[in-house]
Short mmCIF file of C-alpha atoms in Angstrom, two decimals:
data_model
loop_
_atom_site.label_atom_id
_atom_site.label_comp_id
_atom_site.label_asym_id
_atom_site.label_seq_id
_atom_site.Cartn_x
_atom_site.Cartn_y
_atom_site.Cartn_z
CA MET A 935 -20.34 -1.39 16.31
CA LYS A 936 -20.64 -5.15 15.80
CA LYS A 937 -20.48 -5.05 12.01
CA LEU A 938 -17.47 -2.72 11.94
CA ILE A 939 -15.64 -4.71 14.58
CA LEU A 940 -16.04 -7.86 12.50
CA PHE A 941 -14.75 -5.99 9.44
CA MET A 942 -11.68 -4.56 11.15
CA ALA A 943 -10.88 -7.77 13.00
CA GLY A 944 -10.84 -9.98 9.94
CA GLY A 945 -9.02 -12.85 11.65
CA VAL A 946 -11.74 -13.14 14.25
CA GLY A 947 -14.39 -13.16 11.55
CA LEU A 948 -12.68 -16.00 9.69
CA GLY A 949 -12.32 -17.97 12.92
CA LEU A 950 -16.04 -17.65 13.63
CA LEU A 951 -16.79 -18.78 10.09
CA ALA A 952 -14.65 -21.85 10.54
CA LEU A 953 -16.37 -22.73 13.80
CA ALA A 954 -19.76 -22.28 12.17
CA LEU A 955 -18.82 -24.64 9.34
CA ILE A 956 -17.59 -27.30 11.74
CA ALA A 957 -20.70 -26.97 13.91
CA CYS A 958 -22.86 -27.61 10.82
CA GLY A 959 -20.88 -30.69 9.87
CA GLY A 960 -18.84 -28.99 7.18
CA LYS A 961 -15.11 -28.84 6.74
CA ALA A 962 -13.44 -25.50 7.43
CA THR A 963 -11.10 -24.55 4.60
CA ALA A 964 -9.42 -21.31 3.55
CA SER A 965 -11.73 -21.12 0.54
CA SER A 966 -14.48 -23.36 -0.77
CA THR A 967 -14.80 -21.47 -4.03
CA PRO A 968 -12.25 -21.88 -6.85
CA ALA A 969 -10.47 -18.73 -7.96
CA PRO A 970 -12.24 -17.18 -10.96
CA THR A 971 -10.53 -17.34 -14.33
CA ALA A 972 -10.33 -14.59 -16.92
CA SER A 973 -13.09 -16.27 -18.92
CA SER A 974 -15.57 -16.26 -15.98
CA SER A 975 -16.49 -12.62 -16.60
CA PRO A 976 -16.92 -10.70 -19.86
CA THR A 977 -14.92 -7.80 -18.43
CA ALA A 978 -12.24 -9.67 -16.47
CA ALA A 979 -9.88 -9.97 -19.43
CA THR A 980 -9.65 -6.18 -19.73
CA ALA A 981 -8.76 -5.49 -16.07
CA THR A 982 -5.11 -6.10 -15.21
CA VAL A 983 -4.41 -6.25 -11.47
CA THR A 984 -0.89 -5.81 -10.13
CA THR A 985 0.57 -5.29 -6.68
CA LEU A 986 2.23 -1.90 -6.33
CA ALA A 987 3.62 -2.31 -2.83
CA GLY A 988 3.70 -4.90 -0.07
CA LYS A 989 3.51 -8.68 -0.15
CA ALA A 990 0.35 -10.69 0.33
CA GLY A 991 0.28 -12.47 3.67
CA SER A 992 3.32 -10.58 4.95
CA LYS A 993 2.44 -7.93 7.50
CA GLY A 994 5.01 -5.43 8.68
CA VAL A 995 6.29 -1.88 8.81
CA ALA A 996 9.40 -1.91 6.60
CA ASN A 997 9.93 0.77 3.99
CA GLY A 998 11.20 -0.32 0.59
CA THR A 999 10.23 -0.74 -3.03
CA GLY A 1000 7.43 -2.95 -4.24
CA SER A 1001 7.31 -6.35 -2.55
CA ALA A 1002 10.25 -5.42 -0.30
CA ALA A 1003 7.98 -3.00 1.57
CA ARG A 1004 5.57 -4.13 4.27
CA LEU A 1005 2.23 -2.65 5.32
CA ASP A 1006 0.24 -3.18 8.50
CA ASP A 1007 -3.53 -3.35 7.88
CA PRO A 1008 -3.72 -0.43 5.40
CA GLY A 1009 -7.20 1.07 5.48
CA ALA A 1010 -7.80 4.36 3.68
CA ILE A 1011 -5.88 5.98 0.84
CA ALA A 1012 -5.53 9.43 -0.76
CA LEU A 1013 -3.95 10.50 -4.05
CA ASP A 1014 -2.05 13.66 -4.96
CA ALA A 1015 -1.80 15.42 -8.33
CA VAL A 1016 1.39 13.65 -9.41
CA GLY A 1017 0.32 10.12 -8.54
CA ASN A 1018 1.72 9.67 -5.04
CA LEU A 1019 -0.49 7.67 -2.69
CA PHE A 1020 -0.85 8.38 1.01
CA VAL A 1021 -2.00 5.44 3.08
CA ALA A 1022 -3.55 5.29 6.55
CA ASP A 1023 -1.56 2.27 7.71
CA LEU A 1024 -2.98 1.57 11.20
CA TYR A 1025 -0.50 3.56 13.33
CA ALA A 1026 1.41 5.41 10.59
CA ILE A 1027 0.97 7.44 7.42
CA ARG A 1028 2.85 5.89 4.53
CA LYS A 1029 3.64 7.32 1.10
CA VAL A 1030 3.74 5.14 -2.00
CA ALA A 1031 5.40 6.75 -5.03
CA PRO A 1032 4.27 5.84 -8.57
CA ALA A 1033 7.26 3.48 -8.85
CA GLY A 1034 6.16 1.63 -5.70
CA VAL A 1035 8.69 3.18 -3.32
CA VAL A 1036 7.21 3.15 0.19
CA THR A 1037 8.31 5.63 2.86
CA SER A 1038 6.90 6.66 6.22
CA VAL A 1039 5.51 10.19 6.51
CA ALA A 1040 4.34 10.33 10.12
CA GLY A 1041 3.85 8.00 13.05
CA LYS A 1042 5.73 4.80 13.76
CA GLY A 1043 4.60 1.44 12.49
CA GLY A 1044 3.63 -0.97 15.24
CA VAL A 1045 3.55 1.74 17.92
CA LYS A 1046 0.29 3.37 18.93
CA GLY A 1047 -0.27 6.55 20.93
CA SER A 1048 -1.66 10.06 20.67
CA ALA A 1049 1.31 12.43 20.46
CA ASN A 1050 1.69 15.39 18.12
CA GLY A 1051 5.13 15.93 16.64
CA THR A 1052 7.13 15.66 13.44
CA GLY A 1053 7.50 12.46 11.45
CA ALA A 1054 8.20 9.38 13.56
CA ALA A 1055 7.77 11.37 16.79
CA ALA A 1056 4.01 11.56 16.21
CA ARG A 1057 1.66 8.82 17.38
CA PHE A 1058 -1.72 7.59 16.16
CA ASP A 1059 -4.11 4.83 17.20
CA ASN A 1060 -6.05 3.08 14.43
CA LEU A 1061 -6.13 5.42 11.45
CA CYS A 1062 -9.48 5.01 9.67
CA GLY A 1063 -9.78 7.81 7.11
CA ILE A 1064 -7.47 10.08 5.14
CA ALA A 1065 -7.96 13.11 2.88
CA ARG A 1066 -5.71 15.65 1.20
CA ASP A 1067 -6.33 19.36 0.58
CA ALA A 1068 -5.16 21.55 -2.31
CA ALA A 1069 -2.11 22.72 -0.34
CA GLY A 1070 -0.89 19.16 0.18
CA ASN A 1071 -1.88 18.83 3.83
CA LEU A 1072 -3.23 15.46 4.91
CA TYR A 1073 -6.08 14.99 7.38
CA VAL A 1074 -6.76 11.71 9.14
CA SER A 1075 -9.46 10.28 11.34
CA ASP A 1076 -7.57 8.94 14.34
CA CYS A 1077 -10.31 6.51 15.28
CA ASN A 1078 -9.33 5.14 18.68
CA ASN A 1079 -8.09 8.55 19.81
CA HIS A 1080 -11.42 10.12 18.76
CA THR A 1081 -9.58 12.97 17.04
CA ILE A 1082 -8.94 14.54 13.64
CA ARG A 1083 -5.26 15.13 12.91
CA LYS A 1084 -3.41 17.22 10.32
CA ILE A 1085 -0.10 16.34 8.68
CA THR A 1086 1.70 19.09 6.77
CA PRO A 1087 3.90 18.32 3.73
CA ALA A 1088 6.87 18.61 6.13
CA GLY A 1089 5.41 15.84 8.28
CA VAL A 1090 4.35 18.04 11.21
CA VAL A 1091 1.38 16.49 12.99
CA THR A 1092 -1.15 18.52 14.99
CA THR A 1093 -4.64 17.84 16.32
CA VAL A 1094 -7.33 19.81 14.47
CA ALA A 1095 -10.31 18.79 16.57
CA GLY A 1096 -11.18 16.52 19.45
CA LEU A 1097 -9.22 15.48 22.52
CA ALA A 1098 -7.22 12.26 22.56
CA THR A 1099 -8.98 9.31 24.24
CA ASN A 1100 -12.01 11.52 25.02
CA SER A 1101 -15.04 10.20 23.14
CA GLY A 1102 -18.16 12.33 22.93
CA ARG A 1103 -20.53 14.20 20.63
CA ALA A 1104 -20.01 17.88 21.48
CA ASP A 1105 -19.74 20.54 18.81
CA GLY A 1106 -17.17 23.25 19.46
CA THR A 1107 -13.74 24.51 18.45
CA GLY A 1108 -10.60 22.40 18.55
CA SER A 1109 -10.27 20.29 21.68
CA ALA A 1110 -13.68 21.46 22.94
CA ALA A 1111 -15.31 19.31 20.25
CA SER A 1112 -15.54 15.55 20.58
CA PHE A 1113 -16.02 12.51 18.33
CA ASN A 1114 -16.78 8.84 18.77
CA ASN A 1115 -14.61 6.59 16.59
CA PRO A 1116 -14.56 8.84 13.52
CA GLY A 1117 -14.30 6.93 10.24
CA GLY A 1118 -14.08 8.39 6.74
CA ILE A 1119 -13.03 11.96 6.02
CA CYS A 1120 -13.04 14.21 2.96
CA CYS A 1121 -12.07 17.77 2.07
CA ASP A 1122 -14.07 20.14 -0.14
CA ALA A 1123 -12.82 22.86 -2.50
CA ALA A 1124 -13.05 25.50 0.23
CA GLY A 1125 -10.86 23.47 2.59
CA ASP A 1126 -13.66 22.40 4.93
CA LEU A 1127 -13.54 18.83 6.23
CA TYR A 1128 -16.45 16.44 6.54
CA VAL A 1129 -16.21 13.46 8.84
CA ALA A 1130 -18.35 10.35 9.14
CA ASP A 1131 -18.53 10.26 12.95
CA THR A 1132 -19.25 6.56 12.95
CA GLY A 1133 -19.94 5.88 16.60
CA ASN A 1134 -22.18 8.93 16.93
CA TYR A 1135 -24.27 8.14 13.80
CA THR A 1136 -23.61 11.66 12.51
CA ILE A 1137 -21.85 13.67 9.81
CA ARG A 1138 -19.66 16.46 11.15
CA LYS A 1139 -18.12 19.51 9.50
CA ILE A 1140 -14.80 21.07 10.49
CA THR A 1141 -13.89 24.52 9.17
CA SER A 1142 -10.32 25.65 8.55
CA ALA A 1143 -10.50 27.38 11.95
CA GLY A 1144 -11.26 24.06 13.65
CA VAL A 1145 -14.93 24.82 14.34
CA VAL A 1146 -16.90 21.57 14.50
CA THR A 1147 -20.62 21.37 13.79
CA THR A 1148 -23.04 18.51 13.16
CA VAL A 1149 -24.59 18.74 9.69
CA ALA A 1150 -26.73 15.60 9.64
CA GLY A 1151 -27.92 12.90 12.00
CA ALA A 1152 -28.26 13.05 15.75
CA ALA A 1153 -25.87 11.49 18.26
CA THR A 1154 -27.53 8.73 20.30
CA TYR A 1155 -30.13 8.26 17.52
CA GLU A 1156 -29.45 5.28 15.27
CA GLY A 1157 -31.88 5.16 12.37
CA HIS A 1158 -32.37 4.97 8.63
CA ASN A 1159 -34.85 7.72 7.83
CA ASP A 1160 -34.21 10.50 5.33
CA GLY A 1161 -34.73 14.08 6.47
CA ILE A 1162 -33.09 17.44 7.08
CA GLY A 1163 -30.25 17.82 9.56
CA ALA A 1164 -30.89 16.11 12.88
CA ALA A 1165 -34.10 14.56 11.55
CA ALA A 1166 -32.07 12.15 9.41
CA GLY A 1167 -30.85 8.85 10.80
CA PHE A 1168 -27.69 6.82 10.13
CA SER A 1169 -26.32 3.53 11.41
CA TYR A 1170 -22.53 3.52 11.62
CA PRO A 1171 -21.77 5.77 8.62
CA TYR A 1172 -18.22 5.18 7.46
CA GLY A 1173 -17.11 6.11 3.94
CA ILE A 1174 -17.60 9.70 2.78
CA VAL A 1175 -16.78 11.71 -0.36
CA VAL A 1176 -17.66 15.18 -1.64
CA ASP A 1177 -18.34 16.09 -5.28
CA ALA A 1178 -17.50 19.27 -7.20
CA ALA A 1179 -20.88 20.76 -6.32
CA GLY A 1180 -20.35 20.23 -2.60
CA ASN A 1181 -22.76 17.32 -2.19
CA LEU A 1182 -21.75 14.58 0.21
CA TYR A 1183 -22.16 10.84 -0.33
CA ILE A 1184 -22.08 8.47 2.64
CA ALA A 1185 -21.64 4.72 2.95
CA ASP A 1186 -24.21 4.04 5.69
CA THR A 1187 -22.69 0.75 6.75
CA ASN A 1188 -25.22 -0.98 8.97
CA ASN A 1189 -28.14 0.30 6.90
CA ASN A 1190 -26.57 -1.17 3.75
CA THR A 1191 -27.28 2.06 1.87
CA ILE A 1192 -25.57 4.95 0.11
CA ARG A 1193 -26.86 8.32 1.30
CA LYS A 1194 -26.62 11.77 -0.27
CA ILE A 1195 -26.48 15.07 1.60
CA THR A 1196 -27.16 18.35 -0.18
CA PHE A 1197 -26.87 21.88 1.16
CA PRO A 1198 -28.91 25.02 0.39
CA LYS A 1199 -27.36 27.09 -2.38
#
């Protein structure tokens, strides 16, 4: 997963860039390109960017409002019907209210693990994807634990599928199924989950009963070809969304492509 590792370990990537510049006789600086101005783009003047929560350059786990709050490598984000955001914040799930008030929903910032439980008693290890269903339950891809977890509106965390620290590619129900560094996740109108199983080069489906099947791609086969089911190839698929018709769209990271998956009607 060389490309994904470089993405997630941004500090390492910047360090390598600096070394490369020095080796070529250049001077390593934080940025060699001036910040764009509003006049540099015909649409820039219409897009107002503000910071809702957190402070640039200040990593942490503190709850609070606006810039008083701290986040720790936030990755994925989900939105509810009233404008609350739910953030996969490395080892914790954080909630950001429309007014910028940040609270912790589950897990404990700065502390990794694999425990089920309620609120801060639960543990995660590198949260990569998050989705929300119509009932308000959250589902996360717990990447380094190779599991899919569920968080109820009351903050109760359980494991839907996979077994903590056990990577694999098996279909099955609950802990009999296995994943390999699952990335993005989405939920369709029927409540079924779809997971970009990044390290297995596959797209997996999880029913409400926890039954896991592989819908596209084949574990151990890294490719780029289109096709039906296992005949299709992916290379570290990561982002995934589902539309109103049930079609899936995949960010196929190392292939530098966007893929579409349709199902028989």
